[in-house]
Tab-separated table of C-alpha atoms (C1' of nucleotides) in Angstrom:
chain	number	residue	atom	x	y	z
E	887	UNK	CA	78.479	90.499	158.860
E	888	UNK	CA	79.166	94.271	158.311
E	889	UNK	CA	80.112	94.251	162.349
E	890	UNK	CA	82.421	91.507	161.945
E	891	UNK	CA	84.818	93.207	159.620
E	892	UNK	CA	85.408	95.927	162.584
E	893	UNK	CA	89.169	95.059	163.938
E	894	UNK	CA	90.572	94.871	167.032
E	895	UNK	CA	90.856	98.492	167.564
E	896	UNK	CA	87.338	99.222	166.107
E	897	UNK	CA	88.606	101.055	163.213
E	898	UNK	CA	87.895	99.312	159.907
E	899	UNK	CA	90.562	98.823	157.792
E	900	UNK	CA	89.794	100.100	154.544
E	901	UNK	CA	88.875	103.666	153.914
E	902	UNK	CA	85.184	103.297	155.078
E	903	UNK	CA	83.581	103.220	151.672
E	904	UNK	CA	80.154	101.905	152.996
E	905	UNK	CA	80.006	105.315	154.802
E	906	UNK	CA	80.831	107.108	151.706
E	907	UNK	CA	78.428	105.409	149.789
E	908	UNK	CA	75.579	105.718	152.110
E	909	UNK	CA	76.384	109.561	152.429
E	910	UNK	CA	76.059	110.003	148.718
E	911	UNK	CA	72.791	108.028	148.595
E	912	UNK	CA	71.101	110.240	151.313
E	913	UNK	CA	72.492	113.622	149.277
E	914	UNK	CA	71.362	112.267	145.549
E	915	UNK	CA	68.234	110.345	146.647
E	916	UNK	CA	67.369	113.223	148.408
E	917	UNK	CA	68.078	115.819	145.331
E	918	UNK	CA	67.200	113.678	142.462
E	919	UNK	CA	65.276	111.239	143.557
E	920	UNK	CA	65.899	107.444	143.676
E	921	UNK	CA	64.797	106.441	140.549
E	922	UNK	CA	66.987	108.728	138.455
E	923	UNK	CA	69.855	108.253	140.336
E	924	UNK	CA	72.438	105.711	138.835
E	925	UNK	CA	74.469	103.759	140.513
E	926	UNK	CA	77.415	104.995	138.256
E	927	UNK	CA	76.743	108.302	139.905
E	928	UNK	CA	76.148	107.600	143.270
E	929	UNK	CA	79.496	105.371	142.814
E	930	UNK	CA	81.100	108.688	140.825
E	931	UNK	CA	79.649	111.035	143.601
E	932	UNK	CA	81.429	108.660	146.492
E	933	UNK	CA	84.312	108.591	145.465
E	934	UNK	CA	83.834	104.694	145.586
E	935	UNK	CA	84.414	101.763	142.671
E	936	UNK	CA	81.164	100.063	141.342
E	937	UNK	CA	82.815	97.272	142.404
E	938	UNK	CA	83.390	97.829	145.803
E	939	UNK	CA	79.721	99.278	145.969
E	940	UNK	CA	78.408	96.080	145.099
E	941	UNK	CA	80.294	94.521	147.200
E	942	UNK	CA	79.113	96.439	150.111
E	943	UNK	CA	75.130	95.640	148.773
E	944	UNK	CA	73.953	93.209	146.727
E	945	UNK	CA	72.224	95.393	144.989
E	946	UNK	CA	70.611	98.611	144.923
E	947	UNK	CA	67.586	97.731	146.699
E	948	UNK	CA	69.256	96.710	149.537
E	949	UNK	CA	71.109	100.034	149.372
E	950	UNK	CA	67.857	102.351	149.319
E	951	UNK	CA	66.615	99.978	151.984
E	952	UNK	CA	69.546	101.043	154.046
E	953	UNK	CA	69.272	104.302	153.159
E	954	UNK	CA	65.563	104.761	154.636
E	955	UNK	CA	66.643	102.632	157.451
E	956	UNK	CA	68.976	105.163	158.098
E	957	UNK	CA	66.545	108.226	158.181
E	958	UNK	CA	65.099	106.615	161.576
E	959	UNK	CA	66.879	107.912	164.089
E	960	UNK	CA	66.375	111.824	162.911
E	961	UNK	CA	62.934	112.079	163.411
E	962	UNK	CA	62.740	115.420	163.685
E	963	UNK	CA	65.683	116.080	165.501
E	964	UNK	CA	65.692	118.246	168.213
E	965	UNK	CA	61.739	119.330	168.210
E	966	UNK	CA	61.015	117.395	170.949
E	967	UNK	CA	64.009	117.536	173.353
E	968	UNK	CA	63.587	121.095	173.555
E	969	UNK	CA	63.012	121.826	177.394
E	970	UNK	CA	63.050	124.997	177.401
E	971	UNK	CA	59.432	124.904	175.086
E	972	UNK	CA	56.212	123.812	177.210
E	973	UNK	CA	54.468	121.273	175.447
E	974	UNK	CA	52.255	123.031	173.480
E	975	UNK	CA	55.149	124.837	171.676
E	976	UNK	CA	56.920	121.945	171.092
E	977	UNK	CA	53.795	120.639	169.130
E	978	UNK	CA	54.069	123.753	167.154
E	979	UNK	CA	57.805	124.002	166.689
E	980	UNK	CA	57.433	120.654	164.837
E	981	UNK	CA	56.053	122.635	161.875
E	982	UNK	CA	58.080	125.439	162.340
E	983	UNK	CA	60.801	124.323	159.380
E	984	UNK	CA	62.783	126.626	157.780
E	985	UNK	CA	61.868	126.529	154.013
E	986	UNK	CA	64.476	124.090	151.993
E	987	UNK	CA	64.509	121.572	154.894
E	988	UNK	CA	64.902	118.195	153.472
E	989	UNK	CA	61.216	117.080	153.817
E	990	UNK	CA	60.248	113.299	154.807
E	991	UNK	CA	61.641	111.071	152.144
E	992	UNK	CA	59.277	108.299	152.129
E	993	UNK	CA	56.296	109.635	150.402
E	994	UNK	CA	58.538	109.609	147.065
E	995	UNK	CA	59.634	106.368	148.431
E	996	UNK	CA	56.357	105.002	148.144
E	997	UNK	CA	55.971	106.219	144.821
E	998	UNK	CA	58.847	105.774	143.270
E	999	UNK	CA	59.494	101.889	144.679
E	1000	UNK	CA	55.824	101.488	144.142
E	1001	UNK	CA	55.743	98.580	145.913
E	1002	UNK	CA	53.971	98.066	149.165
E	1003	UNK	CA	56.088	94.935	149.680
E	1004	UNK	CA	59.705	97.009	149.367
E	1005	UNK	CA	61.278	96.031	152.242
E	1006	UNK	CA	61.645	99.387	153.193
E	1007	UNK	CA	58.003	99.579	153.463
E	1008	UNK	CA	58.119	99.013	156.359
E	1009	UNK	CA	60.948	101.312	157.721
E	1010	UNK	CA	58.327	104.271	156.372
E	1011	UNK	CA	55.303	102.644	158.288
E	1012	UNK	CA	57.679	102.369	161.542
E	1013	UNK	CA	58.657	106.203	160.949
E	1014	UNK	CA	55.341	107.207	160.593
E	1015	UNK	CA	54.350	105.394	163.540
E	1016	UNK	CA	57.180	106.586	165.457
E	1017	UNK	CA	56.554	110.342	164.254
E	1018	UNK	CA	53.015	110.283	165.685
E	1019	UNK	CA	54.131	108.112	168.897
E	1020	UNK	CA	56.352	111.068	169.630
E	1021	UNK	CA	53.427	113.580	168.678
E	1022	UNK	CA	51.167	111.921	170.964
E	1023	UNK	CA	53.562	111.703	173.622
E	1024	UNK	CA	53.743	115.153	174.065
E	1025	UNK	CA	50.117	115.915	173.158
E	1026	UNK	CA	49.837	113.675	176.844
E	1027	UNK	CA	52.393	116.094	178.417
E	1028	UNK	CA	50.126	119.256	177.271
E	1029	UNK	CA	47.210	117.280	178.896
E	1030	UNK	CA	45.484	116.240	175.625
E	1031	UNK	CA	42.524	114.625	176.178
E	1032	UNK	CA	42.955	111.854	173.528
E	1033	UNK	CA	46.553	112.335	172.733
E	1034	UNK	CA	47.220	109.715	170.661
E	1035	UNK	CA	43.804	111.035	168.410
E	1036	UNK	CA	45.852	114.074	168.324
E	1037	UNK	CA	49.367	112.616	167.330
E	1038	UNK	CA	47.938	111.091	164.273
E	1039	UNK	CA	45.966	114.355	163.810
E	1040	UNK	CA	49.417	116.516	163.444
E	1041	UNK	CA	51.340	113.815	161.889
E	1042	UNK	CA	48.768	114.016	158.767
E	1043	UNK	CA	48.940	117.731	158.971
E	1044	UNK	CA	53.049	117.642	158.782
E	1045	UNK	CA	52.266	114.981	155.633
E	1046	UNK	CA	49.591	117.263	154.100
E	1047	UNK	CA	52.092	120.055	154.063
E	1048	UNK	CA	55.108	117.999	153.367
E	1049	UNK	CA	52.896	117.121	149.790
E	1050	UNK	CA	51.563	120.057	149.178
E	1051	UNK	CA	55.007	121.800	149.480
E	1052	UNK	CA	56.443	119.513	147.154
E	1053	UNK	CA	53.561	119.363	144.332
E	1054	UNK	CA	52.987	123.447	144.663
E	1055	UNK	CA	56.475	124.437	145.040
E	1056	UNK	CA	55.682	126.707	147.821
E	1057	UNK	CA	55.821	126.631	151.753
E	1058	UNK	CA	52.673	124.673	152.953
E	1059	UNK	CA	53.745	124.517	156.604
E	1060	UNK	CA	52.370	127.571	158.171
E	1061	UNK	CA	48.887	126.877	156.604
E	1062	UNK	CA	49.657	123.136	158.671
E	1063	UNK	CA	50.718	125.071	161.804
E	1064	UNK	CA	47.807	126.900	161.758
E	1065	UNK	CA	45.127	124.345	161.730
E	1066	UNK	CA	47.409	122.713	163.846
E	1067	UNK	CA	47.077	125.303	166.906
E	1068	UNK	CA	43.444	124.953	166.523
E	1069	UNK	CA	43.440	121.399	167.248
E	1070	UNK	CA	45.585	121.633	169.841
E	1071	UNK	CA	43.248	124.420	171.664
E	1072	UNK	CA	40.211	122.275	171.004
E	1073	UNK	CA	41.770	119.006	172.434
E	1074	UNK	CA	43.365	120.672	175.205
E	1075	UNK	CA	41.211	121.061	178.330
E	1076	UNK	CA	39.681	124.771	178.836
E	1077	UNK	CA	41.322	125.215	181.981
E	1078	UNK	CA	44.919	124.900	180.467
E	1079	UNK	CA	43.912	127.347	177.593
E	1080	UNK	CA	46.922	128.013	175.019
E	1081	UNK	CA	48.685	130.243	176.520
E	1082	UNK	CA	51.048	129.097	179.154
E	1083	UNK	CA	52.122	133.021	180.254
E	1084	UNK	CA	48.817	133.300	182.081
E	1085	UNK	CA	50.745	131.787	185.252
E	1086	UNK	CA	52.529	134.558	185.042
E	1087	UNK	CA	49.200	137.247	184.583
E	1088	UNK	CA	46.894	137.027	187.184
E	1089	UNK	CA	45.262	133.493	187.246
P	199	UNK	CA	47.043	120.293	114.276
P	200	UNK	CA	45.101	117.616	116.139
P	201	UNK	CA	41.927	119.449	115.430
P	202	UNK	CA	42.253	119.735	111.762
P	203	UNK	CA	42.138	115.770	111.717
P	204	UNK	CA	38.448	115.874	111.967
P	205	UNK	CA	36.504	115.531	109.000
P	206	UNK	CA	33.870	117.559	107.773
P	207	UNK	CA	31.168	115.434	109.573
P	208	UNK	CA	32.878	116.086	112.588
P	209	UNK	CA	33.731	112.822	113.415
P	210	UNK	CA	37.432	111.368	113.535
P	211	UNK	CA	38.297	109.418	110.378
P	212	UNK	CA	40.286	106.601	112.202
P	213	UNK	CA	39.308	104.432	114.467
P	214	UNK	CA	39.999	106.677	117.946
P	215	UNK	CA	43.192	105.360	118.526
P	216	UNK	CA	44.063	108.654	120.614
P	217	UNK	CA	41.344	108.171	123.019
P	218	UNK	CA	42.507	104.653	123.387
P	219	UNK	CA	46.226	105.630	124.150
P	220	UNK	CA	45.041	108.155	126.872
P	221	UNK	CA	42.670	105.504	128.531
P	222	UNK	CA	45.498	103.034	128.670
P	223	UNK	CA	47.835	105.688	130.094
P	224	UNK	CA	44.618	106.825	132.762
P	225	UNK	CA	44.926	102.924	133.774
P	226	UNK	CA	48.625	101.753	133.605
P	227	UNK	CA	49.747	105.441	134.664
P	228	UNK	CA	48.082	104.595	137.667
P	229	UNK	CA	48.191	101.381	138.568
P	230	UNK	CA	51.957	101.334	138.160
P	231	UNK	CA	53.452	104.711	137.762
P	232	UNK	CA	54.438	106.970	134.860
P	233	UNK	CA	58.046	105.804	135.167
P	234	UNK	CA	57.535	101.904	135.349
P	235	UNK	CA	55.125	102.341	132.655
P	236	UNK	CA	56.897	101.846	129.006
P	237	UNK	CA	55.618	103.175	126.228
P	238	UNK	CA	55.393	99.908	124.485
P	239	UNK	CA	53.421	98.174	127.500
P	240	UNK	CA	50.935	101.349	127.383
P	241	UNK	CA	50.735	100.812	123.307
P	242	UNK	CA	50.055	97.046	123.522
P	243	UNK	CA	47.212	97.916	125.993
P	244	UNK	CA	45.781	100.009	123.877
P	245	UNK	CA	45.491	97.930	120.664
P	246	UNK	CA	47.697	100.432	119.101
P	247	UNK	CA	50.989	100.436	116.796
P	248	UNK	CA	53.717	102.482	118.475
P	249	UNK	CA	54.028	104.532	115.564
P	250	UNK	CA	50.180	105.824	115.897
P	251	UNK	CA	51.071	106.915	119.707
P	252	UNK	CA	54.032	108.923	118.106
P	253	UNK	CA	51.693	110.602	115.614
P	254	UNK	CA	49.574	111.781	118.372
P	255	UNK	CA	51.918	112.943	120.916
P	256	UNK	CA	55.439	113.756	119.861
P	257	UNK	CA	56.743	111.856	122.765
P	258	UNK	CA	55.802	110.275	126.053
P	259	UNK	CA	56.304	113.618	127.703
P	260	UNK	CA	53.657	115.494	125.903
P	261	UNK	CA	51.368	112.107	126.447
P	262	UNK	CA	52.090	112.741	130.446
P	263	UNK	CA	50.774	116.239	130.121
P	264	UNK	CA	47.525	115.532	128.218
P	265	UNK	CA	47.136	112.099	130.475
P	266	UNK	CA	47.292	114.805	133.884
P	267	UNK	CA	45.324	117.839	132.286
P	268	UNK	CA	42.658	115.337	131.057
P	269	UNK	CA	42.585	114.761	135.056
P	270	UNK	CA	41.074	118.718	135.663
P	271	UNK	CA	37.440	117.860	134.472
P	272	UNK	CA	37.126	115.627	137.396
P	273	UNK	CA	37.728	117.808	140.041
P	274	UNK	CA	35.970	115.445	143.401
P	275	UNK	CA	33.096	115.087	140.981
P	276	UNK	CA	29.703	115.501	142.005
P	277	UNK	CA	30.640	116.322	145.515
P	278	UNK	CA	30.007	119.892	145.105
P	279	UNK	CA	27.006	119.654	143.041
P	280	UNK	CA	24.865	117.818	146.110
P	281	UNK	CA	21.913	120.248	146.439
P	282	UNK	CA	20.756	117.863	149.006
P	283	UNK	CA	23.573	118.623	150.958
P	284	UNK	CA	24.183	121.253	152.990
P	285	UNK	CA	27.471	123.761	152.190
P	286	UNK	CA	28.752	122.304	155.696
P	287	UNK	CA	28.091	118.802	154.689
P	288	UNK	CA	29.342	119.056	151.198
P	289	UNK	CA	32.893	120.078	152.701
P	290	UNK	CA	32.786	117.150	154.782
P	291	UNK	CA	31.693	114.962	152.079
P	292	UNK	CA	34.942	115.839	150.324
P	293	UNK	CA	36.673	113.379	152.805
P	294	UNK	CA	33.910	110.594	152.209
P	295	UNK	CA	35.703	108.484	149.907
P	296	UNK	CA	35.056	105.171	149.534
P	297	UNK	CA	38.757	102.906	149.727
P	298	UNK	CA	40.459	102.320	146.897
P	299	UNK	CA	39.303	105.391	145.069
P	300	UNK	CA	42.126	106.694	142.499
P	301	UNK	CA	43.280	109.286	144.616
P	302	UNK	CA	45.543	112.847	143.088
P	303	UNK	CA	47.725	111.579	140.580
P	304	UNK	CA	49.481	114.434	140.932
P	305	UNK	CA	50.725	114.186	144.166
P	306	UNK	CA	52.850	110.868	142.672
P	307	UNK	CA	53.459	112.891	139.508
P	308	UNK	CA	55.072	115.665	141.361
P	309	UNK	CA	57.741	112.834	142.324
P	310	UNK	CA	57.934	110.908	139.793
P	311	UNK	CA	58.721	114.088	136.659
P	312	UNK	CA	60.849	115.722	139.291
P	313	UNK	CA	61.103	118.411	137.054
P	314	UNK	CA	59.284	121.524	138.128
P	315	UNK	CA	59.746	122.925	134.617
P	316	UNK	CA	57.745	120.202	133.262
P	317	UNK	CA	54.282	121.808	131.395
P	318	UNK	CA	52.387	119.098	133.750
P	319	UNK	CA	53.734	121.044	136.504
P	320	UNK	CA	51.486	123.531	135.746
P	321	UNK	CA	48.215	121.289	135.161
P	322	UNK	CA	49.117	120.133	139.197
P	323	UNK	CA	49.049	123.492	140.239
P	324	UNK	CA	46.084	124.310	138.331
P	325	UNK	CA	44.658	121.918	139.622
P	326	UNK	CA	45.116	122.216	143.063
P	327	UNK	CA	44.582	125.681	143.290
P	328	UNK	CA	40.604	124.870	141.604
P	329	UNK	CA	40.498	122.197	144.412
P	330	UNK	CA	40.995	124.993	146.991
P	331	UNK	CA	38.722	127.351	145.289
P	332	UNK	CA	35.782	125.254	144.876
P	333	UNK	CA	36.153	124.361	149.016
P	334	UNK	CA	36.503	128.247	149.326
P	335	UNK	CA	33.254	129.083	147.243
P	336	UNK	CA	31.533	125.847	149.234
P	337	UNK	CA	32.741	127.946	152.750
P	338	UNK	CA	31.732	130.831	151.823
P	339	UNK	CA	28.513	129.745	150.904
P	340	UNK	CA	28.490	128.212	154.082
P	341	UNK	CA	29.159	131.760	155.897
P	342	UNK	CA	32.794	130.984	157.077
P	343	UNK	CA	34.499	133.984	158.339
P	344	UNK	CA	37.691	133.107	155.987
P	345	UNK	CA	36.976	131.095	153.235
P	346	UNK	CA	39.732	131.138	150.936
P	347	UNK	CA	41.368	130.642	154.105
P	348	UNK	CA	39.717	127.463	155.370
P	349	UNK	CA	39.078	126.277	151.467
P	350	UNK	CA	43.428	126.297	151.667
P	351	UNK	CA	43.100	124.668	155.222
P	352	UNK	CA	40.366	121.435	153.970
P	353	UNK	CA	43.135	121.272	150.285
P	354	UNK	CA	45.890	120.826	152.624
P	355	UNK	CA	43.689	118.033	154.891
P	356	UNK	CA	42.711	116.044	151.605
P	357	UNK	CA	46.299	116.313	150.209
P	358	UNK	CA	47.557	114.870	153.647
P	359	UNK	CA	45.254	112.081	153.812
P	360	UNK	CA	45.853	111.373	150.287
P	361	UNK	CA	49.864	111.233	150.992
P	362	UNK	CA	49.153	109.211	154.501
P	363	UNK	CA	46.703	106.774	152.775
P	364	UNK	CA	49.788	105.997	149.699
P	365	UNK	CA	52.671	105.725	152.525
P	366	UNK	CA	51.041	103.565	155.027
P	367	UNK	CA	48.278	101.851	152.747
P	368	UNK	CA	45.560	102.612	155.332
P	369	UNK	CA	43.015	104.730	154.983
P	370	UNK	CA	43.485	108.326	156.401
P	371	UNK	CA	40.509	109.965	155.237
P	372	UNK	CA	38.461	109.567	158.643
P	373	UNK	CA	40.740	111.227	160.697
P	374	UNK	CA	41.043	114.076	157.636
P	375	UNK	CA	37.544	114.730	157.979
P	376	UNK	CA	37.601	114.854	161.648
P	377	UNK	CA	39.896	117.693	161.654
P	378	UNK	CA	37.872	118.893	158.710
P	379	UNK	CA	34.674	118.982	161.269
P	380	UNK	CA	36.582	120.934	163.950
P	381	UNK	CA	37.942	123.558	161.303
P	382	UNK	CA	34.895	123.589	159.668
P	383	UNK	CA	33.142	124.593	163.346
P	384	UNK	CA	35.911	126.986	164.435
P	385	UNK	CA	35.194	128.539	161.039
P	386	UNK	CA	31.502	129.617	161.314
P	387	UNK	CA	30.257	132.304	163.397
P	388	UNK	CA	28.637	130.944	166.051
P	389	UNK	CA	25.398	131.833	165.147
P	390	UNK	CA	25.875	129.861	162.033
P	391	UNK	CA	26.912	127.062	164.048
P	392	UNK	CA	27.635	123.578	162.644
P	393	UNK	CA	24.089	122.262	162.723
P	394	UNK	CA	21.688	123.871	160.012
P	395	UNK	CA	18.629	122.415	161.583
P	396	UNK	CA	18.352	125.472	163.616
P	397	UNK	CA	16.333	127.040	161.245
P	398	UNK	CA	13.649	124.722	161.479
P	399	UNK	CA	13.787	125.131	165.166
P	400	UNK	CA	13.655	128.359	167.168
P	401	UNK	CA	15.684	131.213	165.806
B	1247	DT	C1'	36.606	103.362	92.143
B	1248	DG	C1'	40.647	105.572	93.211
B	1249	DT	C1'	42.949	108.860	96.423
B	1250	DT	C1'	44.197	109.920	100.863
B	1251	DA	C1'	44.788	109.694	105.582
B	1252	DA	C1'	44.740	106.619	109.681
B	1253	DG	C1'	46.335	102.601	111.502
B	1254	DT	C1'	49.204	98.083	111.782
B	1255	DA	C1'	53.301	95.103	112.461
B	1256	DA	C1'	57.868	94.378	113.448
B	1257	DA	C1'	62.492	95.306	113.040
B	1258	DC	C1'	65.747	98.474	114.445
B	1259	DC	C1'	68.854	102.369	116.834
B	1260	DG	C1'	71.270	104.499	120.466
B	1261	DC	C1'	71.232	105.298	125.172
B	1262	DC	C1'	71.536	104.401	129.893
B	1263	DC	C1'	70.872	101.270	133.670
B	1264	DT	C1'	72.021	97.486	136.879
B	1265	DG	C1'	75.338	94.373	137.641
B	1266	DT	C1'	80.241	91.496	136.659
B	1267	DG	C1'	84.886	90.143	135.577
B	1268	DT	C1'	89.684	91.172	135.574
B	1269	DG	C1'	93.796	92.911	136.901
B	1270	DC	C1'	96.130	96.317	139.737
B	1271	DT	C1'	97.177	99.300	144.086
B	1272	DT	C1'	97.231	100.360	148.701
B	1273	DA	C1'	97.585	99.809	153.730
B	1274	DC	C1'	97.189	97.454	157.931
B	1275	DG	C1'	98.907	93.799	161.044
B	1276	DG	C1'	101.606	89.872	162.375
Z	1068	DC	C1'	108.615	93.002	155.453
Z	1069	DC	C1'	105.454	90.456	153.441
Z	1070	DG	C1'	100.658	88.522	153.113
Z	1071	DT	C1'	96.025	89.532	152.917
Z	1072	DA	C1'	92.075	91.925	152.137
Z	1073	DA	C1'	89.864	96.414	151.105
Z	1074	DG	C1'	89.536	99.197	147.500
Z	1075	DC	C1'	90.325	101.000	142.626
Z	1076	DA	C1'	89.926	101.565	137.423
Z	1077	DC	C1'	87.773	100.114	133.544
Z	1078	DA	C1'	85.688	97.474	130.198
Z	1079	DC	C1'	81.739	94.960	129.146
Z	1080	DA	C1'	77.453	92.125	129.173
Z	1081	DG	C1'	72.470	92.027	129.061
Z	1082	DG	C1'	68.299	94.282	128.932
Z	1083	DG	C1'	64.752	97.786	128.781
Z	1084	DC	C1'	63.782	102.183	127.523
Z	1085	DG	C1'	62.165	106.070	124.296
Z	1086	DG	C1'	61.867	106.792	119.719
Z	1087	DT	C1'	62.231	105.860	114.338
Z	1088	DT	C1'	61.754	103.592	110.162
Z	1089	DT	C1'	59.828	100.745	106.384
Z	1090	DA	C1'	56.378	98.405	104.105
Z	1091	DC	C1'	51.763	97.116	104.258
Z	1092	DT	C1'	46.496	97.406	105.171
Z	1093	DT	C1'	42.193	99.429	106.000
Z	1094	DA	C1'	38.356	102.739	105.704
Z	1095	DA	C1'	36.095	107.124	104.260
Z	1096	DC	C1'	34.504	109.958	100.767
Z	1097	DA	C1'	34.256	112.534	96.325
DNA sequence: TGTTAAGTAAACCGCCCTGTGTGCTTACGG
DNA sequence: CCGTAAGCACACAGGGCGGTTTACTTAACA
């Protein structure tokens, strides 16, 4: 339906509100939280009527379902495209996040919807999954010997620190990285050691 | 002021209404959340008149902070205390939690007050940080090279699998404690080694 | 037995939240 | 240039929340 109201020349014809809306949801969710933010101030913080929000979604679950929807395609942008990392750096760069970094939002999803049946239950499952898919996928690159073991491995390390940042106010992730190159050692064969410049050494 | 309320026998004139609050808020607190849980659901579980609650805690806020410093006591009870154990395999029995066991309220807390001023702020931190140090005195014991070090590492490990466990309601622990194992190994001098048996064998 | 403190029951207040209803303004497109 | 639909401003309904009040009852102890 949303498609639909595209014209001709692809450009809808209002002012985009649904954009503006959604943009205020990911800053205020983010900030505040879900629960505490109103829809009078997500509608204030748009720039958009209450009445055109609701028109927009029926309600605000289906908005904060959108919203987490929308989180999917940034899994951690960037880490993993990096070429110009081997494989075992890339690994590492994914807990190398400057301090402030807006940190996964669906652990205060789950607690704050508290309900494992939230549609958007499932949009965290599928980012989790996808998180660790991408984690393993370069774990094979490295030449892990169980890289999908090791995927899940990190991703609970990036969700340990992504916690215990948030509950002890203070930087968590190199403690993560840290165990994290000691996994990555111990699942990587001998032979391709962890440090890539030895090509470069003798041999 | 609550102290003075005991008579001279020692024993509370009334009928324990406080304890009764603070074991409904232990149950709904967790079951549904601190937000989602009002205070006059939380009174009518407890067989108590509102006005009683407000005569024990000047508001719901000050009933949070007793609910999650009443949590300290119980830090992984019993776990540490297993003389039969070994130190190596009373760090590891730290991740051998049976499923469905409450896990860190604080963790959902941290979310849920968003406040980082709040005084149960401080109980989480407490908290944590006596998590950590009991894993610490536990490595040491066990002749790690770091302790306070890998005591920080196994905090961040439960924390993680605690987070995992909420967001994709499967249990993480396992693969916590199998990263546990390796850091735990990587840890102690190799003469130590991860299997105490030796001393029974040669030397 | 009478005083005192603890507890009960239920109505009540003000606030904020999600969600609607109504009437008006703007801008694109034929 | 006018019709149509997106959007706006604003009031308001309904409900749940935290918190208070009033009037009454129970139990301990001197």
């Amino acid at each position: 339906m949303t498609e639909l109201e595209k014209g001709p020349t692809g450009r809808r014809r209002g002012r985009g509100a649904r954009e503006r809306i959604l943009g205020a949801a990911q800053q205020l969710f983010r900030e505040q939280g879900i629960n505490r933010t109103g829809m009078n101030e997500l509608c204030a913080a748009a720039e958009v009527s209450k009445r055109t929000a609701y028109q927009h979604f029926t309600g605000k679950d289906e908005l904060v379902a959108e919203y987490l929807r929308r989180f999917d395609p940034s899994v951690l942008p960037g880490v993993f495209d990096r070429t110009d990392l081997t494989p075992r750096e890339r690994l590492l760069a994914a807990f190398d996040i400057p301090p402030g970094t807006p940190l996964c939002p669906y652990i205060g999803a789950a607690v704050e919807l508290h309900d494992p049946q939230h549609p958007a239950s499932r949009y965290a499952s599928d980012y989790k999954k996808a998180v660790a898919a991408r984690l393993a996928d370069t774990a094979r690159e490295a030449g892990a010997a169980d890289p999908e073991r090791l995927g899940e491995q990190l991703a609970l390390l990036i969700d340990g620190a992504a916690a215990r940042t948030r509950v002890l106010d203070a930087d968590a992730f190199p403690t993560a990285a840290a165990i994290a190159a000691v996994l990555i050692d111990n699942a990587l064969p001998a032979t391709t050691g962890h440090d890539r410049r030895r090509e470069e050494l003798s041999s």
